[in-house]
GROMACS .gro file of C-alpha atoms in nm:
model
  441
    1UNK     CA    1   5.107   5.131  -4.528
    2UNK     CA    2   5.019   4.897  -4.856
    3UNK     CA    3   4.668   5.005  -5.008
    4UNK     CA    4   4.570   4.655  -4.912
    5UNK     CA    5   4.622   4.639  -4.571
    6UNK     CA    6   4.336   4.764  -4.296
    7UNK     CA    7   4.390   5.084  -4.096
    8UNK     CA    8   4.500   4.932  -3.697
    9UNK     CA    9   4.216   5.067  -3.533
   10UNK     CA   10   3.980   4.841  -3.736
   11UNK     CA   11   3.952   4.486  -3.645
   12UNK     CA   12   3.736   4.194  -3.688
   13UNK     CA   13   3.654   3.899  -3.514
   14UNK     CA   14   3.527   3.599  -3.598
   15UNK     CA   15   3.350   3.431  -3.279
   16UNK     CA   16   3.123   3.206  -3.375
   17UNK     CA   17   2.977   3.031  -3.704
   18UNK     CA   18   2.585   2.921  -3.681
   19UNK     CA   19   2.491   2.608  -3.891
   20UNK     CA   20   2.149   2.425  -3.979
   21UNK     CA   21   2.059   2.100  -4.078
   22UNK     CA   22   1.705   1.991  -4.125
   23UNK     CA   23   1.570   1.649  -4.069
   24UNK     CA   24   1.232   1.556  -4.284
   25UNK     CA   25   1.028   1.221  -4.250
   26UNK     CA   26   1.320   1.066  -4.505
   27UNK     CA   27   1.574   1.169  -4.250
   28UNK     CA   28   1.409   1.084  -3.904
   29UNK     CA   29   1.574   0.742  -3.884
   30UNK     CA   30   1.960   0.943  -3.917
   31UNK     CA   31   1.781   1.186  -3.669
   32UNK     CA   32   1.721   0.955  -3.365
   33UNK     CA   33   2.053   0.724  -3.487
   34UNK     CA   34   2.245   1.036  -3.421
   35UNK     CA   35   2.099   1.115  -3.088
   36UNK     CA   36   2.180   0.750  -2.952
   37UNK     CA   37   2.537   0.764  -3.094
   38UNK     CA   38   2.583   1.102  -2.922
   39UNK     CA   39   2.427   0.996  -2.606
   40UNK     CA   40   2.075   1.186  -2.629
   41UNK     CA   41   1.846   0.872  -2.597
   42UNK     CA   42   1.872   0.832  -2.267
   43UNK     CA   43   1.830   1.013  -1.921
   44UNK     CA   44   2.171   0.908  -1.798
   45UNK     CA   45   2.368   1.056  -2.064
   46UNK     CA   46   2.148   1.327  -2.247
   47UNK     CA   47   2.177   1.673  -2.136
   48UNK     CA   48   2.024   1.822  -1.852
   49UNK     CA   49   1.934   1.473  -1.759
   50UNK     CA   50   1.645   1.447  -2.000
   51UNK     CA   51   1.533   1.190  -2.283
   52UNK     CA   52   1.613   1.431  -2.549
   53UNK     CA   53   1.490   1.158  -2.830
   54UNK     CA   54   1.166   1.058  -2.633
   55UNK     CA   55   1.133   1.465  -2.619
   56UNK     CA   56   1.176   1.509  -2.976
   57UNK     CA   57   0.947   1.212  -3.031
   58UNK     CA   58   0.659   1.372  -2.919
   59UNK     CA   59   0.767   1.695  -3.127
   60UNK     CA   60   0.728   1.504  -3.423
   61UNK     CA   61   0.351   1.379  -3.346
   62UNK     CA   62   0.199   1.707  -3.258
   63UNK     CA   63   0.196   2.066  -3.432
   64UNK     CA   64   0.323   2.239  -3.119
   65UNK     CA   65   0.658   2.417  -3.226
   66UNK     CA   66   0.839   2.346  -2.985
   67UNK     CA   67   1.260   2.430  -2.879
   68UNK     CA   68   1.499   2.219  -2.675
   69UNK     CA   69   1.849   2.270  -2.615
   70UNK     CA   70   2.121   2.011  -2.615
   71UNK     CA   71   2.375   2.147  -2.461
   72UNK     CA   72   2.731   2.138  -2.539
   73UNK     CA   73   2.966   2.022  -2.723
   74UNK     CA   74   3.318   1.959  -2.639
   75UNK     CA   75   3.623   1.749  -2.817
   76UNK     CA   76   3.838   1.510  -2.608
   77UNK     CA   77   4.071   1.642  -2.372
   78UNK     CA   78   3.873   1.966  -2.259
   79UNK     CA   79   3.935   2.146  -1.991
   80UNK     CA   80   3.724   2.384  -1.975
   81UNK     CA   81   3.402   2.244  -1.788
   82UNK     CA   82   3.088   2.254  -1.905
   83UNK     CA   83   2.743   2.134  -1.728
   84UNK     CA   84   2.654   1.767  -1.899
   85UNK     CA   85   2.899   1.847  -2.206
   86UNK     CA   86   2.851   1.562  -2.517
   87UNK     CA   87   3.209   1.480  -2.561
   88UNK     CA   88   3.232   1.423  -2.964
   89UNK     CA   89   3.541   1.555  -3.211
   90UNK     CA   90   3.482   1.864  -3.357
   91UNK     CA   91   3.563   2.071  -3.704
   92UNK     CA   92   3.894   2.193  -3.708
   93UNK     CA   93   3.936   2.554  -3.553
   94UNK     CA   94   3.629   2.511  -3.297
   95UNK     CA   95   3.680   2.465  -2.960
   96UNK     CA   96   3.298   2.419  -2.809
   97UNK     CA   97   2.926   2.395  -3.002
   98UNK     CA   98   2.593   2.481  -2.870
   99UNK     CA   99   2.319   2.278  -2.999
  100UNK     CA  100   1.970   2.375  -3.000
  101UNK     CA  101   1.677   2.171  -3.140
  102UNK     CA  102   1.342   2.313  -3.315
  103UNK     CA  103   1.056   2.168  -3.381
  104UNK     CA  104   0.897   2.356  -3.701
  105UNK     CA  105   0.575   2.095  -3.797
  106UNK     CA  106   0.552   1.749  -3.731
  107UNK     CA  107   0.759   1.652  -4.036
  108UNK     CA  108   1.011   1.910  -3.986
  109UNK     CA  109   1.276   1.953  -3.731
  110UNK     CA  110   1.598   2.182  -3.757
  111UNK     CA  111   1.875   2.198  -3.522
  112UNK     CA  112   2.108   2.503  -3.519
  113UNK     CA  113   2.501   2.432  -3.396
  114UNK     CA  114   2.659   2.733  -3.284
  115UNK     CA  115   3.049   2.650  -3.337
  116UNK     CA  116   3.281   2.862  -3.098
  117UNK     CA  117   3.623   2.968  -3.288
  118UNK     CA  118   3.985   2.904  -3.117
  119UNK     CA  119   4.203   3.232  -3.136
  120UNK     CA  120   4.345   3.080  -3.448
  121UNK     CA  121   4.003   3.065  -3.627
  122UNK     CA  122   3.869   3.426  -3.453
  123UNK     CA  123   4.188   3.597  -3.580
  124UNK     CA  124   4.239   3.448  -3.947
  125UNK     CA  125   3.994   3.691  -4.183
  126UNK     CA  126   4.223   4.004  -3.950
  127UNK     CA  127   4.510   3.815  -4.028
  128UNK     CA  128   4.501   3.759  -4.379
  129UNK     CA  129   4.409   4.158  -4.454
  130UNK     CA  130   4.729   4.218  -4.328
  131UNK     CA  131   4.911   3.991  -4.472
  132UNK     CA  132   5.166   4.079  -4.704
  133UNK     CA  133   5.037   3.875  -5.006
  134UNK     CA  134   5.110   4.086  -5.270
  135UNK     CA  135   5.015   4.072  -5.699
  136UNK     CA  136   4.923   3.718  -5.806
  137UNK     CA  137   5.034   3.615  -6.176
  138UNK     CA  138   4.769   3.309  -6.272
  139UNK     CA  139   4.904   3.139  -6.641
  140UNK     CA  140   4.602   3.135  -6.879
  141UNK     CA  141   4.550   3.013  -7.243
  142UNK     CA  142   4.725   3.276  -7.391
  143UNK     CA  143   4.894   3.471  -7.095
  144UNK     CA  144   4.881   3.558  -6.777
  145UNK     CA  145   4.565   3.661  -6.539
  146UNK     CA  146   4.635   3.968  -6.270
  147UNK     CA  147   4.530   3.966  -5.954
  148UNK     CA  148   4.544   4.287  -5.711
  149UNK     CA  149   4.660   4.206  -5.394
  150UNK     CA  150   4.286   4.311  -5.213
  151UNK     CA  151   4.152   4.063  -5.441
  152UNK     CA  152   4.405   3.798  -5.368
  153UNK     CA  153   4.314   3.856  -4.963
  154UNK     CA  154   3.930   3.887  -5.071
  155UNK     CA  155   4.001   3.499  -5.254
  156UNK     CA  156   4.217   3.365  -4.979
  157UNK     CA  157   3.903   3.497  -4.721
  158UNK     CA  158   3.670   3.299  -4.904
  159UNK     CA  159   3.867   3.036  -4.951
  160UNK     CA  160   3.924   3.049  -4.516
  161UNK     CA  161   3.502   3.032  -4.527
  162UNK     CA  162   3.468   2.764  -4.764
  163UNK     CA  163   3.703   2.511  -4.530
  164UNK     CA  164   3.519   2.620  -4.218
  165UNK     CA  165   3.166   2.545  -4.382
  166UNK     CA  166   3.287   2.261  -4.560
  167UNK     CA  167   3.484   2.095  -4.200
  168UNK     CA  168   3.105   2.197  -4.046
  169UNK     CA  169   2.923   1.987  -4.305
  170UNK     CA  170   3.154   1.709  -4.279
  171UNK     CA  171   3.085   1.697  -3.921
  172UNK     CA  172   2.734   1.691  -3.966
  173UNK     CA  173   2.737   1.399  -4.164
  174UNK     CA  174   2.906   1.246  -3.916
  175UNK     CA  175   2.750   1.322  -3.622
  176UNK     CA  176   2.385   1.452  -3.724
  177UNK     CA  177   2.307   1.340  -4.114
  178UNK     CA  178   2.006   1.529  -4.209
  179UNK     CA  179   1.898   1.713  -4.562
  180UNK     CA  180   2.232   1.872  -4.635
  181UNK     CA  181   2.481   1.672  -4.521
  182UNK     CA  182   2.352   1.320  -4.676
  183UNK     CA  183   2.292   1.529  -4.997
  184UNK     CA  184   2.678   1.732  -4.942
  185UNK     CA  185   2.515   2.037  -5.071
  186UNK     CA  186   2.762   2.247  -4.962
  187UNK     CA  187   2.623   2.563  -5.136
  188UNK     CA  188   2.291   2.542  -4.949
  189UNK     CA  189   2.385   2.460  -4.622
  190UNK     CA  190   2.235   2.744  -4.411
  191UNK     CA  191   2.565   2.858  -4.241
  192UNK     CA  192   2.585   3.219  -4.048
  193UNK     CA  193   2.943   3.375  -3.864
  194UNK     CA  194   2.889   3.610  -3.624
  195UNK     CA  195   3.158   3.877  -3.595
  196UNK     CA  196   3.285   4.146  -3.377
  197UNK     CA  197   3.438   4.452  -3.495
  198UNK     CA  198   3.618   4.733  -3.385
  199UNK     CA  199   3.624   5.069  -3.631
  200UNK     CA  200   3.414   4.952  -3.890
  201UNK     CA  201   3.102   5.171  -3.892
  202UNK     CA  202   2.762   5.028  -4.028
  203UNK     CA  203   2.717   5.346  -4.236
  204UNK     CA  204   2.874   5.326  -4.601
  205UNK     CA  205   3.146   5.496  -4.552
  206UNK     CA  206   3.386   5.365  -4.797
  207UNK     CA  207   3.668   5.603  -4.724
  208UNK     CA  208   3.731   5.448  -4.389
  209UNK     CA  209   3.572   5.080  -4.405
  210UNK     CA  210   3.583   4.993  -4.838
  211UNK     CA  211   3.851   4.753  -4.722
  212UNK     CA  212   3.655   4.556  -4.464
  213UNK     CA  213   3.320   4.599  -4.713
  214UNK     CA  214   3.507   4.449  -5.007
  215UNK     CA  215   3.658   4.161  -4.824
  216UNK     CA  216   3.410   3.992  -4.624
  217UNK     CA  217   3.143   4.109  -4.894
  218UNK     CA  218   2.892   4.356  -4.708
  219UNK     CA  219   2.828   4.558  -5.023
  220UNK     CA  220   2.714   4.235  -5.259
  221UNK     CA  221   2.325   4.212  -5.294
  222UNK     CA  222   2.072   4.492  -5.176
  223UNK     CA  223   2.260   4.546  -4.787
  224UNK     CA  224   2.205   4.498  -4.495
  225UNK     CA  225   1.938   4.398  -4.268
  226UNK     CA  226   1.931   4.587  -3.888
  227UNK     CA  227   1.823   4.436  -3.589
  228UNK     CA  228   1.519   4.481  -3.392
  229UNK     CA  229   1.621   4.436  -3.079
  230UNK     CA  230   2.006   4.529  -3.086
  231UNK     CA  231   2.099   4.825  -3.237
  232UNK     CA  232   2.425   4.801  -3.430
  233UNK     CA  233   2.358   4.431  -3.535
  234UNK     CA  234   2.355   4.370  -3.919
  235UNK     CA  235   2.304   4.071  -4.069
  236UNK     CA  236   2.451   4.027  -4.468
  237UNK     CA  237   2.307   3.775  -4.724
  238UNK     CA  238   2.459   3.706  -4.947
  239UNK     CA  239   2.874   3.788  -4.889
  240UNK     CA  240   3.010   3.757  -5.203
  241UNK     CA  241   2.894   3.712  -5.609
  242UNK     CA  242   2.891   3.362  -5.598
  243UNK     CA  243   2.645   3.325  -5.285
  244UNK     CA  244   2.392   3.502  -5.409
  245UNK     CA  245   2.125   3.210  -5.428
  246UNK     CA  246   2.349   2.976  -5.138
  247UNK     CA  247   2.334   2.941  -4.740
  248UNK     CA  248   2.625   3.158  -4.649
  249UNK     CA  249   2.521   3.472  -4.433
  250UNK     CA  250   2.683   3.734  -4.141
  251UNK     CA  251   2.606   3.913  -3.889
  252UNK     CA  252   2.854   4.144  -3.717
  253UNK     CA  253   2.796   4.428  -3.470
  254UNK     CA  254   3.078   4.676  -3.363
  255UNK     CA  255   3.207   4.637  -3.010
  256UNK     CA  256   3.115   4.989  -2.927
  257UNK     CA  257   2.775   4.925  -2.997
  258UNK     CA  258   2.759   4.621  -2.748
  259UNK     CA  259   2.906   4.813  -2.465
  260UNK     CA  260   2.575   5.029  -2.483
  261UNK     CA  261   2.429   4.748  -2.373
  262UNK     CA  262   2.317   4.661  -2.041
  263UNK     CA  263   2.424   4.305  -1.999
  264UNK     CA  264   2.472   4.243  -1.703
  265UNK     CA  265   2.200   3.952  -1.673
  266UNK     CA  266   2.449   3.749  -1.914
  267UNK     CA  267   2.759   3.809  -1.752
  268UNK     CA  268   2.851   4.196  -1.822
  269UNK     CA  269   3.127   4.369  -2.074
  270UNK     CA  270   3.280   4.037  -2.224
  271UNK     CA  271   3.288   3.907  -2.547
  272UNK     CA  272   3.188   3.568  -2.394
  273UNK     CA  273   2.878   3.753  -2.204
  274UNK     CA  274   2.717   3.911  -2.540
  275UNK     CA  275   2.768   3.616  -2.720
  276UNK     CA  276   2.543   3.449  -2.428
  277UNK     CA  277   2.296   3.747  -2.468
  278UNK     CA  278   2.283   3.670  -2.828
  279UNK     CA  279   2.256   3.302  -2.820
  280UNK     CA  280   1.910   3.335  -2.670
  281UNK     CA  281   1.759   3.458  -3.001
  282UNK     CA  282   2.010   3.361  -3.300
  283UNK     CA  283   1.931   3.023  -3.317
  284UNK     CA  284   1.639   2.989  -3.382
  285UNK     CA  285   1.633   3.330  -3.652
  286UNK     CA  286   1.906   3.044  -3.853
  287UNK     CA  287   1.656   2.789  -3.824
  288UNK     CA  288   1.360   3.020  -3.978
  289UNK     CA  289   1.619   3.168  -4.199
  290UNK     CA  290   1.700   2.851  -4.334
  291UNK     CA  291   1.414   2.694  -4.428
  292UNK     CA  292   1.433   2.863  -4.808
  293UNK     CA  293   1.770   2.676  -4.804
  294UNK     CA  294   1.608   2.328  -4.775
  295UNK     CA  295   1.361   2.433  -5.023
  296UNK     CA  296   1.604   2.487  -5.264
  297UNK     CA  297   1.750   2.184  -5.165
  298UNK     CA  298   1.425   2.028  -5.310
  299UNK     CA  299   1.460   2.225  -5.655
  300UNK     CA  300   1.783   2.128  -5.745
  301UNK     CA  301   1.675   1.783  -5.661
  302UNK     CA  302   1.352   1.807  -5.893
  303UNK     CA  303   1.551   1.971  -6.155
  304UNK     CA  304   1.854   1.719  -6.165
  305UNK     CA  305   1.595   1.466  -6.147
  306UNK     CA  306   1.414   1.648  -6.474
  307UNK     CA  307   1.732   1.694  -6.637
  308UNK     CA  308   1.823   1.288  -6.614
  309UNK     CA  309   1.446   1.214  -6.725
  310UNK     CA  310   1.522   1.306  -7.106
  311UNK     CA  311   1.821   1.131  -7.148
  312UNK     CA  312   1.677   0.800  -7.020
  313UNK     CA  313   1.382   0.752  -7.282
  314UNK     CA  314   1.675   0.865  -7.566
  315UNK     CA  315   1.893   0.562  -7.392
  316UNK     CA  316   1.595   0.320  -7.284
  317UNK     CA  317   1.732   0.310  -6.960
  318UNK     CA  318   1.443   0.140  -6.757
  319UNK     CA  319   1.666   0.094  -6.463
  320UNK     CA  320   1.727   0.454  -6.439
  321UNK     CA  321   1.372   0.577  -6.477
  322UNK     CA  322   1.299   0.315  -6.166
  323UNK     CA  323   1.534   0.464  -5.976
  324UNK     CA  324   1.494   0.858  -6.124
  325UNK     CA  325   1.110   0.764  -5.992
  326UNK     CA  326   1.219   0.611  -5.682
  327UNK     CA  327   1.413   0.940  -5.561
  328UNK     CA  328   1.150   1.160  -5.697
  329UNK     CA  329   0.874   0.977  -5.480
  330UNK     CA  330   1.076   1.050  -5.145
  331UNK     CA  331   1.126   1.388  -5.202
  332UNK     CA  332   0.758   1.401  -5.275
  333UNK     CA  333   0.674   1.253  -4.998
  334UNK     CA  334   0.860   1.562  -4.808
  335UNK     CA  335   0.720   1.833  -5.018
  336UNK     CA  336   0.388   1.722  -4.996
  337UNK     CA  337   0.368   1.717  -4.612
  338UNK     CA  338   0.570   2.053  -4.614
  339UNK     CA  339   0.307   2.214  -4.824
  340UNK     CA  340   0.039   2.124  -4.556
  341UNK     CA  341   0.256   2.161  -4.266
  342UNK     CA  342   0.496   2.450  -4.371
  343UNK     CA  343   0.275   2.793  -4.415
  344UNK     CA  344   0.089   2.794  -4.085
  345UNK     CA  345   0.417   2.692  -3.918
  346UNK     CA  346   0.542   3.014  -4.107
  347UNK     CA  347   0.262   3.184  -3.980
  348UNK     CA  348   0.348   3.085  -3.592
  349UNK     CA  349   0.647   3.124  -3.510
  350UNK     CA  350   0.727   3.093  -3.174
  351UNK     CA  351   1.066   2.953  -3.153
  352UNK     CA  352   1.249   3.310  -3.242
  353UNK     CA  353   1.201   3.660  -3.106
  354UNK     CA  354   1.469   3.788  -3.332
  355UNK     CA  355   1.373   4.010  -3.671
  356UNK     CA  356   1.596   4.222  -3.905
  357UNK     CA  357   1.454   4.528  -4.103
  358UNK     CA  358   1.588   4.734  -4.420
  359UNK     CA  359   1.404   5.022  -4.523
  360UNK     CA  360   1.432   5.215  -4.855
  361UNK     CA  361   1.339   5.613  -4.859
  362UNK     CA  362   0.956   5.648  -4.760
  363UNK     CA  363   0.872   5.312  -4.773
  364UNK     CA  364   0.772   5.110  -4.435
  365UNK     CA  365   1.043   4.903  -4.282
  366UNK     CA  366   1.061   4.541  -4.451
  367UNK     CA  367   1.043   4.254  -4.196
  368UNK     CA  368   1.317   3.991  -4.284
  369UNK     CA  369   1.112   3.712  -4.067
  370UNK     CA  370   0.813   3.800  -4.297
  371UNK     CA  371   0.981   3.844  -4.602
  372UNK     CA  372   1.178   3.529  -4.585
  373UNK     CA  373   0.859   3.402  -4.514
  374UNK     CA  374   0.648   3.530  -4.818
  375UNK     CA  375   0.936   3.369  -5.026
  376UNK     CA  376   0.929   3.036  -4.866
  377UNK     CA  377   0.567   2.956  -4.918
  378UNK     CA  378   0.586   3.085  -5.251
  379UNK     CA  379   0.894   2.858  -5.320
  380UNK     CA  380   0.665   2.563  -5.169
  381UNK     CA  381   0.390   2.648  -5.382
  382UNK     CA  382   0.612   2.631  -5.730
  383UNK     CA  383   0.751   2.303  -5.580
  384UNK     CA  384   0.441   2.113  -5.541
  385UNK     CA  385   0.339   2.182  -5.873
  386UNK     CA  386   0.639   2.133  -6.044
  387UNK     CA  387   0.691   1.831  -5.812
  388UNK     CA  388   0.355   1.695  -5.944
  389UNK     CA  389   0.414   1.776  -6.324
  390UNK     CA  390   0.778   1.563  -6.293
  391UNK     CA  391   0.644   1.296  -6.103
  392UNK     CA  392   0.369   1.228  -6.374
  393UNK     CA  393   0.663   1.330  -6.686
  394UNK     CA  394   0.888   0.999  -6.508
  395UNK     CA  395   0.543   0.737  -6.478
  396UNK     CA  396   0.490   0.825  -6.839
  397UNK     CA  397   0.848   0.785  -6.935
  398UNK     CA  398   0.865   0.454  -6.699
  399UNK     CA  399   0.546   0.329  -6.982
  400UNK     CA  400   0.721   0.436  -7.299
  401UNK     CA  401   1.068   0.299  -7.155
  402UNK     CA  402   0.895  -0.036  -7.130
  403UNK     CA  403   0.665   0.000  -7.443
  404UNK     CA  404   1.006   0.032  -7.594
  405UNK     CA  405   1.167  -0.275  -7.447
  406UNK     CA  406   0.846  -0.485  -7.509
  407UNK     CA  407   0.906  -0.415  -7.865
  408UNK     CA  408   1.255  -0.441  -7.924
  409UNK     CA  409   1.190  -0.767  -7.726
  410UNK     CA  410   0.899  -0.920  -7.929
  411UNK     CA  411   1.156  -0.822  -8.221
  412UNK     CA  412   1.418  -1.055  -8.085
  413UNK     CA  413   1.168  -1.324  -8.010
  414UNK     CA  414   1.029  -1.298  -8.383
  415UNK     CA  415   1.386  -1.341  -8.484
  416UNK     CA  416   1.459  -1.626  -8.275
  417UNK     CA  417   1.138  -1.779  -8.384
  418UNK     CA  418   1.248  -1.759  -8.751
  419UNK     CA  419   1.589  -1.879  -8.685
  420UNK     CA  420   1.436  -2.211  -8.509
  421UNK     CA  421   1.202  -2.237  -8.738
  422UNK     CA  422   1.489  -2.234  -9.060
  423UNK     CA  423   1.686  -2.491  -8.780
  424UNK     CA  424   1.410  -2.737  -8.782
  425UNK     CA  425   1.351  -2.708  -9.129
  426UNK     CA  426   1.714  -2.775  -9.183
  427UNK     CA  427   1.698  -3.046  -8.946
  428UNK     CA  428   1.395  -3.230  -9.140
  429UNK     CA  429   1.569  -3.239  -9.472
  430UNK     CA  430   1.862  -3.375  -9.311
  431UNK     CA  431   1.664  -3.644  -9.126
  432UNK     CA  432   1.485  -3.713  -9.438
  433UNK     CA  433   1.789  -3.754  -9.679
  434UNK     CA  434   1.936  -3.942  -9.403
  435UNK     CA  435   1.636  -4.200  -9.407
  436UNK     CA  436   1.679  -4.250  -9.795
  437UNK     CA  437   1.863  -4.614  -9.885
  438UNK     CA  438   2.188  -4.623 -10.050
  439UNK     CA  439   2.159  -4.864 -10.362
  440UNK     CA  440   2.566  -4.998 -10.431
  441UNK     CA  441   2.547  -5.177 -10.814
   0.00000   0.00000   0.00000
């Protein structure tokens, strides 16, 4: 068997992939849009028979966190029934979604899609480790590049990710525009796959797993986190070099380790009835998770905006520094409510059971609910200032642009003025030598 290719008793399984978009006070008018275009803004056709906007209304005008599921989602033609199903196309690859909405403060909601994968989608990262793709020659300036074959299947596995998340935040522009999908900050957006596996063993054991590690990227950053209320669940952030500051995260848990479980409350020993067990609690830890995505969001906003700022005083663009000031003053808006709202909603949270620990020799166990939640409000703290300090930095720049202009514009009108006044000078010697008599002898 090629060195590249997986031992057959160890399989993965890609079942579902979690996403979260976030809708702020700039977003709330895309927010309740969305719900009347998919039917939520009414009795008759939201799910469970509920007004799922008037619902979230309220949410939004009270600091009560608060959770409200949406039901499903199917595409046209299903089959498969489902109780009150929103009929909508989906990305390509998924055949259901599960929708589930949280309210975080009064000027933040989240909602969490869990996307089910076809057979095609749940079998493609097992497929491609044992493919045959073999040595890949890549023409370079002067020669070629080399690429193993386990990096060519750890490239075309990331690749398989990047259409799924990128088909996911196309359809969230589309069907629910919120922070990530109107800005198509495909790096950020918080995105999660849940896998099943079969032989791979949680332990680093690189003789029989290194394969599985190196391809779907469990051994970048400092590990992984175990669950608190599952044993054998692990969930991975980030999964490769490049997404080590981005949304893209995993949590996987070996098959053996699920039939341990007693589950019979959510259907007994099926793939179908853990992923029911574990859809009570995962949605919401994305939600929470994801919040230091959308404030990250906000800091490459502040820092494209402070990037842009120099160049416009150098060009006198007076336009730009409007509209530079204009973007900047919604996104304050946001931040400033999330720095009132945010840290006691961090504080509370009662929209998630789940938690994920690492621990490191003697130390105590490190909460990933608290620590993601330490980082947050320190993020929010750095953002208000700096959001502050840019905000002035652009008014200023907005003065000098138009000192500048008033200048270069009293400039032309002193030149103007001098050319009218040479023009009526020219014009009153003319008029006078035209008023002088012509004596013929």
């Amino acid at each position: 068997m090629p060195a590249s290719i997986p031992a057959e008793t160890q399989r993965v399984a890609l079942k579902q992939v979690f996403a979260a978009e976030f809708y702020t006070p700039a977003h709330a008018a895309r927010l309740f849009g969305a719900f009347e275009k998919l039917g939520w803004s009414s009795p008759d056709t939201s799910p469970f028979r509920m007004d799922a906007a008037e619902r979230v209304t309220r949410s939004r005008r009270r600091f009560d966190a608060m959770w409200l599921n949406l039901g499903t989602i199917v595409p046209p033609g299903t089959k498969r029934v489902f109780r009150d199903a929103t009929v909508c196309d989906l990305p390509k690859g998924f055949v259901a979604a599960h929708a589930n909405f949280f309210s975080i403060s009064p000027s933040l909601s989240c909602i969490v899609v869990a996307f089910d994968a076809n057979t095609e989608t749940e079998e493609r990262f097992d497929n491609i480790a044992r493919s045959p793709l073999g040595t890949k020659l890549t023409r370079i300036k002067r020669g070629f590049s080399i690429a193993r074959p386990r990096n060519v299947k750890q490239q075309a596995i990331g690749d398989a990710r990047q259409s799924n998340r990128n088909d996911i935040l196309s359809w969230f522009k589309t069907y629910l525009p919120g922070a990530f999908s109107t800005s198509e900050s495909l790096e950020l957006l918080p995105t999660c796959e849940l896998m099943f596996t079969d032989g791979l063993r949680a332990c680093d054991d690189r003789t029989s797993n290194g394969l599985w590690r190196e391809y779907l990227g469990l051994d970048y950053g400092l590990g992984g986190w175990d669950s608190s209320d599952m044993n054998g669940l692990t969930f991975v952030h980030p999964v490769s070099s490049q997404d080590r500051d981005q949304g893209h995260s995993l949590l996987y848990i070996e098959r053996s380790a699920l039939k341990r479980i007693e589950n019979s409350t959510y259907g007994g020993d099926s793939d179908q009835a853990y992923i029911n067990r574990l859809s009570t609690d995962l949605p919401g830890f994305i939600g929470y998770w994801g919040i230091g995505a959308l404030l990250r969001l906000y800091q490459e906003e502040i820092s494209v905006v402070r990037d842009a700022g120099s160049s416009s005083v150098q060009s006198g663009d007076a336009s730009g520094a409007v509209k530079r000031l204009q973007r900047v003053t919604s996104n304050s808006i946001d931040i400033s409510l999330l720095a009132s709202e945010l840290p006691d909603a961090l504080r509370n949270v009662h929209w998630t059971g789940c938690d994920f620990f690492r621990k490191s020799g003697d130390e105590p166990p490190t909460s990933l609910v608290a620590a993601s939640s330490q980082w947050s409000t320190e993020l929010l703290e750095r953002l208000g200032t700096s959001d502050r300090a840019i905000r002035d930095l652009l008014v200023q720049q907005g003065n000098l642009i138009n000192s500048l202009e008033a200048i270069a514009s009293q400039r032309t009108m002193s030149r103007l003025t001098f050319a009218m006044t040479l023009l009526t000078v020219a014009i009153f010697i003319l008029t006078a030598v035209m008023a002088v008599p012509v004596v013929y002898p």
